[in-house]
Tab-separated table of C-alpha atoms in Angstrom:
chain	number	residue	atom	x	y	z
A	5	MET	CA	8.602	-31.778	33.640
A	6	THR	CA	12.168	-31.011	34.394
A	7	GLY	CA	15.327	-31.549	32.474
A	8	TYR	CA	16.392	-30.687	28.965
A	9	LEU	CA	13.218	-31.762	27.161
A	10	GLY	CA	10.806	-30.622	29.869
A	11	SER	CA	10.226	-27.173	28.392
A	12	TYR	CA	9.646	-28.713	24.959
A	13	ALA	CA	7.086	-31.087	26.438
A	14	THR	CA	5.293	-28.150	28.033
A	15	LEU	CA	5.289	-26.338	24.705
A	16	GLY	CA	4.014	-29.450	22.931
A	17	LEU	CA	1.166	-29.855	25.423
A	18	LEU	CA	0.233	-26.199	25.031
A	19	LEU	CA	0.184	-26.517	21.234
A	20	LEU	CA	-1.912	-29.698	21.466
A	21	ALA	CA	-4.392	-27.974	23.797
A	22	SER	CA	-4.666	-24.990	21.441
A	23	VAL	CA	-5.283	-27.232	18.408
A	24	LEU	CA	-7.922	-29.196	20.324
A	25	PHE	CA	-9.629	-25.966	21.392
A	26	PHE	CA	-9.609	-24.722	17.787
A	27	VAL	CA	-11.080	-27.958	16.426
A	28	THR	CA	-13.698	-28.101	19.203
A	29	ALA	CA	-14.810	-24.499	18.608
A	30	PHE	CA	-15.201	-24.949	14.860
A	31	SER	CA	-16.963	-28.287	15.309
A	32	ALA	CA	-19.411	-26.728	17.781
A	33	ASN	CA	-20.044	-23.920	15.319
A	34	ARG	CA	-20.846	-26.393	12.541
A	35	VAL	CA	-23.152	-28.456	14.773
A	36	LEU	CA	-25.033	-25.527	16.335
A	37	ARG	CA	-25.531	-23.290	13.291
A	38	PRO	CA	-28.833	-23.304	11.381
A	39	ALA	CA	-28.934	-25.632	8.389
A	40	ARG	CA	-30.454	-23.026	6.070
A	41	PRO	CA	-30.049	-19.480	7.359
A	42	ALA	CA	-32.894	-17.117	6.592
A	43	ASP	CA	-32.340	-15.111	3.433
A	44	PRO	CA	-35.173	-12.582	3.116
A	45	PHE	CA	-35.307	-10.125	0.238
A	46	GLY	CA	-32.773	-7.348	0.592
A	47	LYS	CA	-30.751	-8.945	3.362
A	48	ARG	CA	-27.481	-8.853	1.443
A	49	THR	CA	-27.872	-5.408	-0.136
A	50	SER	CA	-25.697	-2.603	1.137
A	51	TYR	CA	-27.327	-0.081	3.433
A	52	GLU	CA	-25.875	3.334	4.021
A	53	CYS	CA	-27.307	6.205	6.054
A	54	GLY	CA	-30.869	4.972	5.713
A	55	LEU	CA	-30.891	5.353	1.937
A	56	ASP	CA	-30.990	2.673	-0.711
A	57	PRO	CA	-27.776	2.518	-2.699
A	58	VAL	CA	-27.932	4.203	-6.095
A	59	GLY	CA	-25.432	3.827	-8.890
A	60	ALA	CA	-22.516	1.523	-9.435
A	61	ASP	CA	-20.793	-0.326	-6.657
A	62	TRP	CA	-17.358	1.116	-7.469
A	63	ALA	CA	-16.432	4.659	-6.552
A	64	GLN	CA	-13.074	6.334	-6.783
A	65	MET	CA	-11.747	7.690	-3.512
A	66	GLN	CA	-9.615	10.799	-3.529
A	67	ILE	CA	-6.152	10.355	-2.029
A	68	ARG	CA	-6.366	13.704	-0.262
A	69	TYR	CA	-8.701	12.217	2.355
A	70	TYR	CA	-5.995	9.771	3.348
A	71	VAL	CA	-3.417	12.548	3.398
A	72	TYR	CA	-5.600	14.631	5.719
A	73	ALA	CA	-6.120	11.660	8.009
A	74	TYR	CA	-2.405	10.850	8.004
A	75	LEU	CA	-1.406	14.433	8.747
A	76	TYR	CA	-3.987	14.690	11.522
A	77	VAL	CA	-2.793	11.505	13.208
A	78	LEU	CA	0.828	12.516	12.778
A	79	PHE	CA	0.422	15.944	14.357
A	80	ALA	CA	-2.019	14.750	17.020
A	81	VAL	CA	0.333	12.037	18.219
A	82	GLU	CA	3.319	14.341	18.151
A	83	SER	CA	1.455	17.031	20.030
A	84	VAL	CA	0.726	14.495	22.788
A	85	PHE	CA	4.470	14.527	23.492
A	86	LEU	CA	4.187	18.154	24.573
A	87	PHE	CA	2.396	17.236	27.812
A	88	PRO	CA	5.182	15.086	29.328
A	89	TRP	CA	7.673	17.772	28.355
A	90	ALA	CA	5.643	20.375	30.215
A	91	VAL	CA	5.557	18.140	33.296
A	92	VAL	CA	9.318	17.454	33.241
A	93	PHE	CA	10.214	21.054	32.445
A	94	ASP	CA	8.945	22.177	35.848
A	95	ARG	CA	11.378	19.912	37.732
A	96	PRO	CA	14.775	21.212	38.811
A	97	GLY	CA	17.743	20.286	36.652
A	98	PHE	CA	15.861	20.251	33.341
A	99	GLY	CA	16.437	23.824	32.298
A	100	MET	CA	17.976	24.760	28.980
A	101	VAL	CA	18.453	21.206	27.710
A	102	THR	CA	14.720	20.509	27.670
A	103	VAL	CA	13.992	23.858	26.055
A	104	VAL	CA	16.452	23.093	23.237
A	105	GLU	CA	15.099	19.565	22.790
A	106	MET	CA	11.545	20.843	22.559
A	107	ALA	CA	12.598	23.624	20.192
A	108	VAL	CA	14.074	20.992	17.862
A	109	PHE	CA	10.913	18.909	18.176
A	110	VAL	CA	8.619	21.847	17.419
A	111	ALA	CA	10.897	22.901	14.548
A	112	VAL	CA	10.511	19.460	12.956
A	113	LEU	CA	6.731	19.774	13.348
A	114	ALA	CA	6.819	23.250	11.839
A	115	LEU	CA	8.906	22.026	8.907
A	116	GLY	CA	6.403	19.236	8.292
A	117	ILE	CA	3.409	21.567	8.289
A	118	LEU	CA	5.310	24.097	6.147
A	119	TYR	CA	6.165	21.383	3.628
A	120	ALA	CA	2.520	20.273	3.491
A	121	TRP	CA	1.408	23.874	3.042
A	122	ARG	CA	3.962	24.626	0.299
A	123	LYS	CA	2.983	21.483	-1.632
A	124	LYS	CA	-0.668	22.625	-1.327
A	125	ILE	CA	-1.622	19.402	0.348
A	126	LEU	CA	-3.758	21.277	2.873
A	127	ARG	CA	-5.820	23.050	0.199
A	128	TRP	CA	-9.330	21.665	-0.068
A	129	THR	CA	-10.544	21.567	-3.678
């Protein structure tokens, strides 16, 4: 398959093979599945921590849990950048420039945690 339309022919064959694989997989699923799956009592009820569910199925979630998770991920990922800095800092030629860059980086982290503290986001109520 050479020439101008050769790459398009290759792409067309690849798309045809992927569609055939998709249709074959779903057809095999339909043929091999049980006709009437077992549905014993309690199979579709929710199960949590070994206790039967009590109460309504809708519960309001506090936004502060998401904020804690977001702040944790944010500061954990940013603190991972400290390790490569420590490795590079030891090499010759990376003196004051790396110290200033890391000071700016840590200052941004400190401003973020200070902002979260001042807005009382970190207070557990």
